[in-house]
mmCIF file with all atom_site columns, C-alpha atoms in Angstrom:
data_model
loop_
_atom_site.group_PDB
_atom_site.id
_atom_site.type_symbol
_atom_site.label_atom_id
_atom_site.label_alt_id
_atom_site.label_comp_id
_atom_site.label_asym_id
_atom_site.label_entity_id
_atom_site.label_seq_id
_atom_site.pdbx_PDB_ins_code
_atom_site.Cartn_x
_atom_site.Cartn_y
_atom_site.Cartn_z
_atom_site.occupancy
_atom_site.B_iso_or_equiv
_atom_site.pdbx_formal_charge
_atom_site.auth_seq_id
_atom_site.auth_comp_id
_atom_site.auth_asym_id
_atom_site.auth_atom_id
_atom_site.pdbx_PDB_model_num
ATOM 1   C CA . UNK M 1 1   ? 26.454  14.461  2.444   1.00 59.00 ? 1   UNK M CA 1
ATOM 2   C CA . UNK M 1 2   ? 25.145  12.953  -1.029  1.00 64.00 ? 2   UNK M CA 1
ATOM 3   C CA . UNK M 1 3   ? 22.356  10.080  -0.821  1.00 58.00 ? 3   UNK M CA 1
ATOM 4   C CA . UNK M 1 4   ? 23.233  7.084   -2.270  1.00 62.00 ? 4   UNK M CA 1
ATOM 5   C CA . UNK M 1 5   ? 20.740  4.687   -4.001  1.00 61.00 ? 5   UNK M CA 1
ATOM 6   C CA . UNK M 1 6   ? 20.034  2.617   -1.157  1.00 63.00 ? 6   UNK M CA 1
ATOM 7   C CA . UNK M 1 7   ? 19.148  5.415   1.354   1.00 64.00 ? 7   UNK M CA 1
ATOM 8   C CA . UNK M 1 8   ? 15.943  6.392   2.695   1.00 65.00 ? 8   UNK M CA 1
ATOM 9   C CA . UNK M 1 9   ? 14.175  9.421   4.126   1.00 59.00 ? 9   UNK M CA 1
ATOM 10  C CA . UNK M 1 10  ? 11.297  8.906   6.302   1.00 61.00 ? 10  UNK M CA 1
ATOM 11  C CA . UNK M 1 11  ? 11.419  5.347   5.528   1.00 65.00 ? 11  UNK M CA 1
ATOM 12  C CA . UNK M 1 12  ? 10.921  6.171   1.699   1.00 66.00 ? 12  UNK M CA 1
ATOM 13  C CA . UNK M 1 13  ? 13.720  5.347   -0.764  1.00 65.00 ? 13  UNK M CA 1
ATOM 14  C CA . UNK M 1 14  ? 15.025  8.604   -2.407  1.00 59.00 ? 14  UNK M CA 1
ATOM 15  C CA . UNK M 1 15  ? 15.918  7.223   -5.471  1.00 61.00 ? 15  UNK M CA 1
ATOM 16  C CA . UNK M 1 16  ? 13.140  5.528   -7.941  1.00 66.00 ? 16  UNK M CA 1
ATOM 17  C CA . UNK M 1 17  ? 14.687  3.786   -10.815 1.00 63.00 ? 17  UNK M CA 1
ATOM 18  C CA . UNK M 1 18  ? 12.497  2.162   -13.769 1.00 67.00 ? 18  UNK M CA 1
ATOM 19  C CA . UNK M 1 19  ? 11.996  -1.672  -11.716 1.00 71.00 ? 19  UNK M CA 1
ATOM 20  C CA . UNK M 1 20  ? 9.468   -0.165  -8.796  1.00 76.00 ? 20  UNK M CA 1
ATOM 21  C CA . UNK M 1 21  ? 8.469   -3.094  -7.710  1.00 76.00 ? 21  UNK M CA 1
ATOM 22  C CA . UNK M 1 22  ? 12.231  -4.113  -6.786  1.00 72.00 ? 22  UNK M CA 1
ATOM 23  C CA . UNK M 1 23  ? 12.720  -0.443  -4.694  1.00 74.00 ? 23  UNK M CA 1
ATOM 24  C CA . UNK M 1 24  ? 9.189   -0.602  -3.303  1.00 80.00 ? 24  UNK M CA 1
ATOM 25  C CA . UNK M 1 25  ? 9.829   -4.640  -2.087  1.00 81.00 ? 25  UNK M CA 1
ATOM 26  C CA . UNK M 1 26  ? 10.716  -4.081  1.172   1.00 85.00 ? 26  UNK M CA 1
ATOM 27  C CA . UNK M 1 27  ? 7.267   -2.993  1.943   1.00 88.00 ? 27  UNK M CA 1
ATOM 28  C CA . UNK M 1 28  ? 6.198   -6.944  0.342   1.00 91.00 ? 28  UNK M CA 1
ATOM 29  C CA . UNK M 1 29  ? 9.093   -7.807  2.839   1.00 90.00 ? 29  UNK M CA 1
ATOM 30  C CA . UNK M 1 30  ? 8.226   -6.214  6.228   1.00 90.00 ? 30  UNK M CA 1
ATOM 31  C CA . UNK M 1 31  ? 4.524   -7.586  6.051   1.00 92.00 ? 31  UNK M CA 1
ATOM 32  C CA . UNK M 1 32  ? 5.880   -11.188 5.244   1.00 92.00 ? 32  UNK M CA 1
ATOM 33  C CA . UNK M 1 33  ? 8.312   -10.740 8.526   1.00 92.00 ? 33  UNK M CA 1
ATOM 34  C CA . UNK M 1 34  ? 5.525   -9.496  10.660  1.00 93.00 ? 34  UNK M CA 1
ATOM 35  C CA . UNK M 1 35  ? 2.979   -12.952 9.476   1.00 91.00 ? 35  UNK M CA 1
ATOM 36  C CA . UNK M 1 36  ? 6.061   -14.963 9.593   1.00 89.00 ? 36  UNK M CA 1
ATOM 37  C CA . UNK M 1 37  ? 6.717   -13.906 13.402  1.00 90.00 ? 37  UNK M CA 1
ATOM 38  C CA . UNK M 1 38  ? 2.772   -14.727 14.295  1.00 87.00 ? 38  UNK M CA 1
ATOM 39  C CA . UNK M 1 39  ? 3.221   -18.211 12.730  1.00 81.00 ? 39  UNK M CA 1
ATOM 40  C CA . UNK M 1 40  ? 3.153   -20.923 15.336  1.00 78.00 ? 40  UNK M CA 1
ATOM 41  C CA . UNK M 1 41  ? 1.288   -18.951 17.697  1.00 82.00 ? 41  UNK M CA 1
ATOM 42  C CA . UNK M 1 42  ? -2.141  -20.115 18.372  1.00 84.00 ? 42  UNK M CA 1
ATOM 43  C CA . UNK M 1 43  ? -4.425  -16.799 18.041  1.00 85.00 ? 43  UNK M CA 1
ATOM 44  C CA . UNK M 1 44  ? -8.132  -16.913 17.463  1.00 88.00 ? 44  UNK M CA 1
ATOM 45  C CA . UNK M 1 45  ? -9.913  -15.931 14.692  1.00 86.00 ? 45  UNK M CA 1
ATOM 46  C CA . UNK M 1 46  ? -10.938 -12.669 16.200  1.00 90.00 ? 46  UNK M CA 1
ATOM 47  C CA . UNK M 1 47  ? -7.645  -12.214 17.156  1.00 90.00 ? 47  UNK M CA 1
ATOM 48  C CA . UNK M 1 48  ? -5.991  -12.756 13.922  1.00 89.00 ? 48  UNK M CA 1
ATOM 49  C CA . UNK M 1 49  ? -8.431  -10.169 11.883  1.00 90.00 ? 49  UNK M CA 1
ATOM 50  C CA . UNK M 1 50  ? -7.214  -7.632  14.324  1.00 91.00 ? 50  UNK M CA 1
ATOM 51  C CA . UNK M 1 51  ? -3.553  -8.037  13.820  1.00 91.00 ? 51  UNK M CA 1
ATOM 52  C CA . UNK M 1 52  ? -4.534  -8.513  10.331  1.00 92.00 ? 52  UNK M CA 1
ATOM 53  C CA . UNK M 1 53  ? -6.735  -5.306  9.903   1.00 91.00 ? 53  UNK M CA 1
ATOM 54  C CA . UNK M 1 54  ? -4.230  -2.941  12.416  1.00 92.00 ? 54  UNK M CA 1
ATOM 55  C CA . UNK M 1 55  ? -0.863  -4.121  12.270  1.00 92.00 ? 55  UNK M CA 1
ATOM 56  C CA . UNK M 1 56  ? -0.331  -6.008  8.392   1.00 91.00 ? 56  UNK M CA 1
ATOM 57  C CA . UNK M 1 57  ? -2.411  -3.745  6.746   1.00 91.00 ? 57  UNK M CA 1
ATOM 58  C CA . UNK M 1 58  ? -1.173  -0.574  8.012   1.00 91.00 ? 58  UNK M CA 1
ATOM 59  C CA . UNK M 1 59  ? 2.280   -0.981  7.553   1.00 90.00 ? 59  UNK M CA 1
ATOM 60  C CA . UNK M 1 60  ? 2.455   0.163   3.843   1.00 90.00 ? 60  UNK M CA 1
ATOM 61  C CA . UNK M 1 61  ? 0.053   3.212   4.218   1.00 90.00 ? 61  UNK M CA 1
ATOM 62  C CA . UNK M 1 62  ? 2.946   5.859   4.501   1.00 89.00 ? 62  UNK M CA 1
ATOM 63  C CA . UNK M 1 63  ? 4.245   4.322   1.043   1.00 87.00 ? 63  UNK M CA 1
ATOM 64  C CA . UNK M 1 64  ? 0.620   4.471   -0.355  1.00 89.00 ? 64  UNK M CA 1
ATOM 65  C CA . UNK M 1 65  ? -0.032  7.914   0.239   1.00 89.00 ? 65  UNK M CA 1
ATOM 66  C CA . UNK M 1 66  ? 3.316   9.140   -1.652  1.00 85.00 ? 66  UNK M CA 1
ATOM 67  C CA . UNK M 1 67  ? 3.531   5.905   -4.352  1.00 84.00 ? 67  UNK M CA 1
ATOM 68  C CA . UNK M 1 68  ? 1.497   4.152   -6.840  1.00 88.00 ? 68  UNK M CA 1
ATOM 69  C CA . UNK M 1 69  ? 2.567   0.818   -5.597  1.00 89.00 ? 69  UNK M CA 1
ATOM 70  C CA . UNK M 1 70  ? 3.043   -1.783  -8.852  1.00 89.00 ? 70  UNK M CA 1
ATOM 71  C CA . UNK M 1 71  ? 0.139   -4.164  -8.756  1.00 92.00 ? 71  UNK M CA 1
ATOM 72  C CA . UNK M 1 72  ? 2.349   -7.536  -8.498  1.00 93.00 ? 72  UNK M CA 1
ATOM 73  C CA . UNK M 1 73  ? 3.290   -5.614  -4.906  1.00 92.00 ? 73  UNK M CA 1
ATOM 74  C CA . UNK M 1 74  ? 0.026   -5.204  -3.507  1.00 93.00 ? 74  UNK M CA 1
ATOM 75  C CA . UNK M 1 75  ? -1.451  -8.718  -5.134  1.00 92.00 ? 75  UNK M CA 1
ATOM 76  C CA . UNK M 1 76  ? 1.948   -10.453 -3.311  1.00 93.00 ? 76  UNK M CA 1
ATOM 77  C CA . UNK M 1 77  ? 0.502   -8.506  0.182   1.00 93.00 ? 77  UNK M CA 1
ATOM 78  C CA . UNK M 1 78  ? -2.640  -10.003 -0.113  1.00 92.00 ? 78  UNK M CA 1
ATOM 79  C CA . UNK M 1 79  ? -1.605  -12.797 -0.813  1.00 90.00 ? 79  UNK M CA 1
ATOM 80  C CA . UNK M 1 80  ? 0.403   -13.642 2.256   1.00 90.00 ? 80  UNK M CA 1
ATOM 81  C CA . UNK M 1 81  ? -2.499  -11.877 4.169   1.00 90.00 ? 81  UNK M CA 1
ATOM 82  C CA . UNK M 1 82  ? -4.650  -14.340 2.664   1.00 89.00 ? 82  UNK M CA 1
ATOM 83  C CA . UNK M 1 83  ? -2.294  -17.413 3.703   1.00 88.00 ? 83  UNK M CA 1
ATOM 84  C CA . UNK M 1 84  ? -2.070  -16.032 7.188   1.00 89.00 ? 84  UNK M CA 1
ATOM 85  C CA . UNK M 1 85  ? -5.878  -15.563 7.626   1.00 87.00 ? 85  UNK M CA 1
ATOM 86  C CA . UNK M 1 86  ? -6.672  -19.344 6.496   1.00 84.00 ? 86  UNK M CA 1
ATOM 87  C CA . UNK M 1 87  ? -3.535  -20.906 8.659   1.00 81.00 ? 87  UNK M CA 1
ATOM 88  C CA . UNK M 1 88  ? -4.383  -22.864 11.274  1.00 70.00 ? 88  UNK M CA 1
ATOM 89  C CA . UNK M 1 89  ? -2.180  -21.687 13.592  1.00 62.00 ? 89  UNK M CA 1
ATOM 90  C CA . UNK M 1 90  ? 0.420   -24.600 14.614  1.00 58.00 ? 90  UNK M CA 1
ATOM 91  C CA . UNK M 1 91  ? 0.778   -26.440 11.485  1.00 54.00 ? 91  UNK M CA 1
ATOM 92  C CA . UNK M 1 92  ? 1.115   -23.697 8.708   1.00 52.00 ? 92  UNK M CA 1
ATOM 93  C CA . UNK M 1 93  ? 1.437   -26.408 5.926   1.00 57.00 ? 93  UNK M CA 1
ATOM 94  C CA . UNK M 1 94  ? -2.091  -27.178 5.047   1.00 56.00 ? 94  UNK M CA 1
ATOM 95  C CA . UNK M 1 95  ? -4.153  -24.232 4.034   1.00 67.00 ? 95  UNK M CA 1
ATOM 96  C CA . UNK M 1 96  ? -7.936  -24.713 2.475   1.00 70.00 ? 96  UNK M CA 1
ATOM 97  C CA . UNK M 1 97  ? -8.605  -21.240 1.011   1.00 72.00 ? 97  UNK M CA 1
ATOM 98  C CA . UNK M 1 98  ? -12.544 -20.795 1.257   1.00 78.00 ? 98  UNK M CA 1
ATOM 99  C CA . UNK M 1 99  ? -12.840 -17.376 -0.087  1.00 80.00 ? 99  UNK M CA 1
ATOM 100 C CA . UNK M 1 100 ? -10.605 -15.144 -2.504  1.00 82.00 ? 100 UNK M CA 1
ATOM 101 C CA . UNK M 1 101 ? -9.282  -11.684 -1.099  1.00 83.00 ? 101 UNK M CA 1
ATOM 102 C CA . UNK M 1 102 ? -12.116 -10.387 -3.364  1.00 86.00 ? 102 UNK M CA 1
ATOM 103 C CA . UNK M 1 103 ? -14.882 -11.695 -1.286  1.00 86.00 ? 103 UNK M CA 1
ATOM 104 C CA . UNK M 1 104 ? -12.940 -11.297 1.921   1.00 86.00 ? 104 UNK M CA 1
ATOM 105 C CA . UNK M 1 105 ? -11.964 -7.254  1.503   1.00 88.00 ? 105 UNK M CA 1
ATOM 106 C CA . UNK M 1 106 ? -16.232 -6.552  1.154   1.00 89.00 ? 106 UNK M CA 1
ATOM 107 C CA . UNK M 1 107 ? -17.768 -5.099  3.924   1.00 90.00 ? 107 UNK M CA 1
ATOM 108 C CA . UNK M 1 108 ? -18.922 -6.996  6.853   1.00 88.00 ? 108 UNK M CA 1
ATOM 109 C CA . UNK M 1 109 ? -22.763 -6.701  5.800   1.00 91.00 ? 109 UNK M CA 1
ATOM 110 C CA . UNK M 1 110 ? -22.409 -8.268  2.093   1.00 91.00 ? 110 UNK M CA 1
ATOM 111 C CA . UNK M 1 111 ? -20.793 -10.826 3.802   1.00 87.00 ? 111 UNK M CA 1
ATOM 112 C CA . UNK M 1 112 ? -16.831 -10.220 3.792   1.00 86.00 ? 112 UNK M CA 1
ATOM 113 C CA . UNK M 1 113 ? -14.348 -9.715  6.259   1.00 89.00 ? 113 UNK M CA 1
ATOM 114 C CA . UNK M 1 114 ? -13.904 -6.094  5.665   1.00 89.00 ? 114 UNK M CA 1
ATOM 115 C CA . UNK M 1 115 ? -10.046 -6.296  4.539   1.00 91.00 ? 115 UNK M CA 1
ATOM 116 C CA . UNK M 1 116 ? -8.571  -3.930  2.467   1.00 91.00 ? 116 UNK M CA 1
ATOM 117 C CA . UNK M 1 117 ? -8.102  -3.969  -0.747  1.00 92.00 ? 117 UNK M CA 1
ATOM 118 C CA . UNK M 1 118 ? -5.200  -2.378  -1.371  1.00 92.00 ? 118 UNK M CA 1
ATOM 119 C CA . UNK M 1 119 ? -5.057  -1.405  -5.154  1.00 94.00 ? 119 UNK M CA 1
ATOM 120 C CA . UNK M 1 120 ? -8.079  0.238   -4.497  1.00 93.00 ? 120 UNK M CA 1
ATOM 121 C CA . UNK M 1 121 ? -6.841  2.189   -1.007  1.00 94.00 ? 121 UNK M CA 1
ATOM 122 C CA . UNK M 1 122 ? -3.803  3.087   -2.766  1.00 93.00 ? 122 UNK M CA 1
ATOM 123 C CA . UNK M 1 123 ? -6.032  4.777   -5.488  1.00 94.00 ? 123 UNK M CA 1
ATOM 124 C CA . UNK M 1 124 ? -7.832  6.272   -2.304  1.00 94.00 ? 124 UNK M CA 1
ATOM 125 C CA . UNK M 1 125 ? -4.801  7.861   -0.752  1.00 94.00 ? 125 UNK M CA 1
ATOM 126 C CA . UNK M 1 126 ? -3.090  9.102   -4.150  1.00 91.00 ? 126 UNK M CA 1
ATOM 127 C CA . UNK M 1 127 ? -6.818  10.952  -4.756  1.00 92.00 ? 127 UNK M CA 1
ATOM 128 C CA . UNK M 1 128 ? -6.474  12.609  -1.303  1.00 93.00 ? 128 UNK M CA 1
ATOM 129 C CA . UNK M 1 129 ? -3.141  14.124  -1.945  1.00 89.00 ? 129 UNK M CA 1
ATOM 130 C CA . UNK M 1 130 ? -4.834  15.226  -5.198  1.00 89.00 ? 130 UNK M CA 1
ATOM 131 C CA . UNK M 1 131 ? -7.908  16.876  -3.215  1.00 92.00 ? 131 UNK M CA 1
ATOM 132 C CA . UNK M 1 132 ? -5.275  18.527  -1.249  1.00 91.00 ? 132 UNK M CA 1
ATOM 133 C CA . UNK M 1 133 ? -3.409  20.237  -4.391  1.00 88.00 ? 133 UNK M CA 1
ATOM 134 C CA . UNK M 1 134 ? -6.518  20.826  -5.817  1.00 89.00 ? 134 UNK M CA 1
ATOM 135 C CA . UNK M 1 135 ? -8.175  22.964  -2.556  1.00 92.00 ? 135 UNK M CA 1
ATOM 136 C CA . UNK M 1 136 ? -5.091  24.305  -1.235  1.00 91.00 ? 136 UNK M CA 1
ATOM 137 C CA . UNK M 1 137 ? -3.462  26.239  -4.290  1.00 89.00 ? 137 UNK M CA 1
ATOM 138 C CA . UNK M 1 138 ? -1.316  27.983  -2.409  1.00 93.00 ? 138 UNK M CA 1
ATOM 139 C CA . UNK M 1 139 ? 0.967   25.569  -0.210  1.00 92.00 ? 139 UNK M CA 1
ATOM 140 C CA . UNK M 1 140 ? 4.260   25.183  -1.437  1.00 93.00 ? 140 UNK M CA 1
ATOM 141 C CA . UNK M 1 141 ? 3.844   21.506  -2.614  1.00 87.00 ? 141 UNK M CA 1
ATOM 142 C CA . UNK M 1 142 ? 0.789   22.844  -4.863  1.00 89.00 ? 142 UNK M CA 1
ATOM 143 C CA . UNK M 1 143 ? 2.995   25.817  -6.206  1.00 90.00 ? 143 UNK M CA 1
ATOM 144 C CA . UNK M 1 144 ? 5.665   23.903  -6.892  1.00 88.00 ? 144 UNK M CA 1
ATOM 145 C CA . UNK M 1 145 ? 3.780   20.813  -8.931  1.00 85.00 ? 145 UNK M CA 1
ATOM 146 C CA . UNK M 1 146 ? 1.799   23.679  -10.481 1.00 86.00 ? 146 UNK M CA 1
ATOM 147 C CA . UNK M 1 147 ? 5.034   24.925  -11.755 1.00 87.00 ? 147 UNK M CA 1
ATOM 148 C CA . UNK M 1 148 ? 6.829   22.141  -12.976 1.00 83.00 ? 148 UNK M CA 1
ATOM 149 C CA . UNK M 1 149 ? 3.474   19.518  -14.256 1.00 83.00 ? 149 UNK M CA 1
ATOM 150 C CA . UNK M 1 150 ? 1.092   21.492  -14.823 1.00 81.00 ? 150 UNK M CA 1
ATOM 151 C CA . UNK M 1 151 ? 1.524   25.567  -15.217 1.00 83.00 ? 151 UNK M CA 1
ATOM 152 C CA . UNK M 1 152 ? -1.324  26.419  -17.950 1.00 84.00 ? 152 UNK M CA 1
ATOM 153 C CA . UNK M 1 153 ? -4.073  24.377  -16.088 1.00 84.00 ? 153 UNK M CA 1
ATOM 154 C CA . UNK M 1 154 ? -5.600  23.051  -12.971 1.00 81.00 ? 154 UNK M CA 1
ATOM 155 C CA . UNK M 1 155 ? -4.582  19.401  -11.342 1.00 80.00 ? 155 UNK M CA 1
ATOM 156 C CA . UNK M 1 156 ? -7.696  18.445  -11.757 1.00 80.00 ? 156 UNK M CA 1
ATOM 157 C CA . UNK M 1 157 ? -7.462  18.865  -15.557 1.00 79.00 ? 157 UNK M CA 1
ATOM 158 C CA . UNK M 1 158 ? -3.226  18.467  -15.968 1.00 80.00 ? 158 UNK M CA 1
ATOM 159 C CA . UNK M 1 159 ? -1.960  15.499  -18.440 1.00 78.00 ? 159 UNK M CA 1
ATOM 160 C CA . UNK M 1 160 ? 0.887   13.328  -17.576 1.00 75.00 ? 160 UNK M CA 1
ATOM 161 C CA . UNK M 1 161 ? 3.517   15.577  -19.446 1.00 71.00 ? 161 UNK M CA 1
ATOM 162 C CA . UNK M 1 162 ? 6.585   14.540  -20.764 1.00 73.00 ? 162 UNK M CA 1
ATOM 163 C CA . UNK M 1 163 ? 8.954   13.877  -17.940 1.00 68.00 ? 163 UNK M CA 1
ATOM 164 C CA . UNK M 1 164 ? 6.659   12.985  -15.403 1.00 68.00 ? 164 UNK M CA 1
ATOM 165 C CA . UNK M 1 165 ? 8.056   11.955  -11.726 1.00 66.00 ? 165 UNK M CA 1
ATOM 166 C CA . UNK M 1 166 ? 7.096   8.406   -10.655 1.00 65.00 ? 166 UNK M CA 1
ATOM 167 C CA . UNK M 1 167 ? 5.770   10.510  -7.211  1.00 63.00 ? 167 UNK M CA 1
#
C-alpha cells in the first residue's frame, strides 16, 4: 500500500514538503480545539495552569522530539495559551493581558508561571535525540544518519550537507 501525502504514521505526517508550518498545523489546531472545549467552563486559576501545564502543553511533544517546529507554529501555541490563561472563564471576549508569555514561561521563583516555552523545549528535545546519536554509535538510527549525513565525522561535529532531511 503506497502513502499518500495526507497520511500519517504515529500521528506524524510522512511526507514534509517545503511550507512546514502548513503540514505541522494540525498540531496549532488540536491545542486550539482542546482551549476552545474548556471555554465557558468556569475553572479556577489553579485549575486552569494544570490543564494548561499537562494537557495543552503536552500535546505537541511527540512532534517536538522528531521536528523543528517553524517558529510562527509555536508563537501561534502560545499565543492561544496565553488567551486561555487570561480568560475569565464565562465571557471569553474581554481579555486584559498582564504579562507576556516571556515573563509567564520563567520559573515560579523569578516570579513566572513556569510555562513552557516552547521554541526553547523544542531545541531541548531535538538536543536529546542528538545526545542519543552521539553516545549510542551503534543503534541503527546512529548507523544509518552516520551513513547518509555525516560518514567522515562525528554528529557532534557534522555540517548540514547538501540534501539535508527536514527530520
Amino acid at each position: 500500500m503506497e502513502a499518500n501525502e495526507h497520511s500519517t504514521y504515529l500521528g506524524l505526517p510522512n511526507i514534509i514538503g517545503r511550507n512546514k508550518s502548513a503540514i505541522l498545523g494540525y498540531l496549532k489546531d488540536n491545542v486550539n480545539m482542546r482551549i476552545r472545549s474548556w471555554d465557558g467552563i468556569f475553572i479556577s486559576r489553579a485549575g486552569k495552569e494544570i490543564l494548561v501545564k499537562q494537557v495543552a502543553q503536552a500535546l505537541p511533544v511527540y512532534a517536538m522530539n522528531v521536528f523543528l517546529l517553524p517558529q510562527e507554529i509555536t508563537t501561534s501555541i502560545e499565543k492561544c495559551l496565553m488567551k486561555y490563561w487570561w480568560s475569565s472563564g464565562q465571557t471569553n471576549n474581554s481579555k486584559v493581558i498582564w504579562m507576556n508569555w516571556d515573563r509567564l514561561s520563567k520559573h515560579k521563583s523569578t516570579g513566572g508561571m513556569g510555562f513552557r516555552n516552547f521554541r526553547d523545549f523544542n531545541i531541548v528535545m531535538l538536543g536529546k535525540q542528538l545526545w542519543r546519536l552521539a553516545t549510542n554509535t551503534q543503534s541503527l538510527v546512529s548507523r544509518l544518519y552516520k551513513a547518509r549525513y555525516f560518514d567522515k565525522t562525528d554528529v557532534i561535529h557534522a555540517g548540514l550537507g547538501h540534501n539535508p532531511s527536514f527530520i
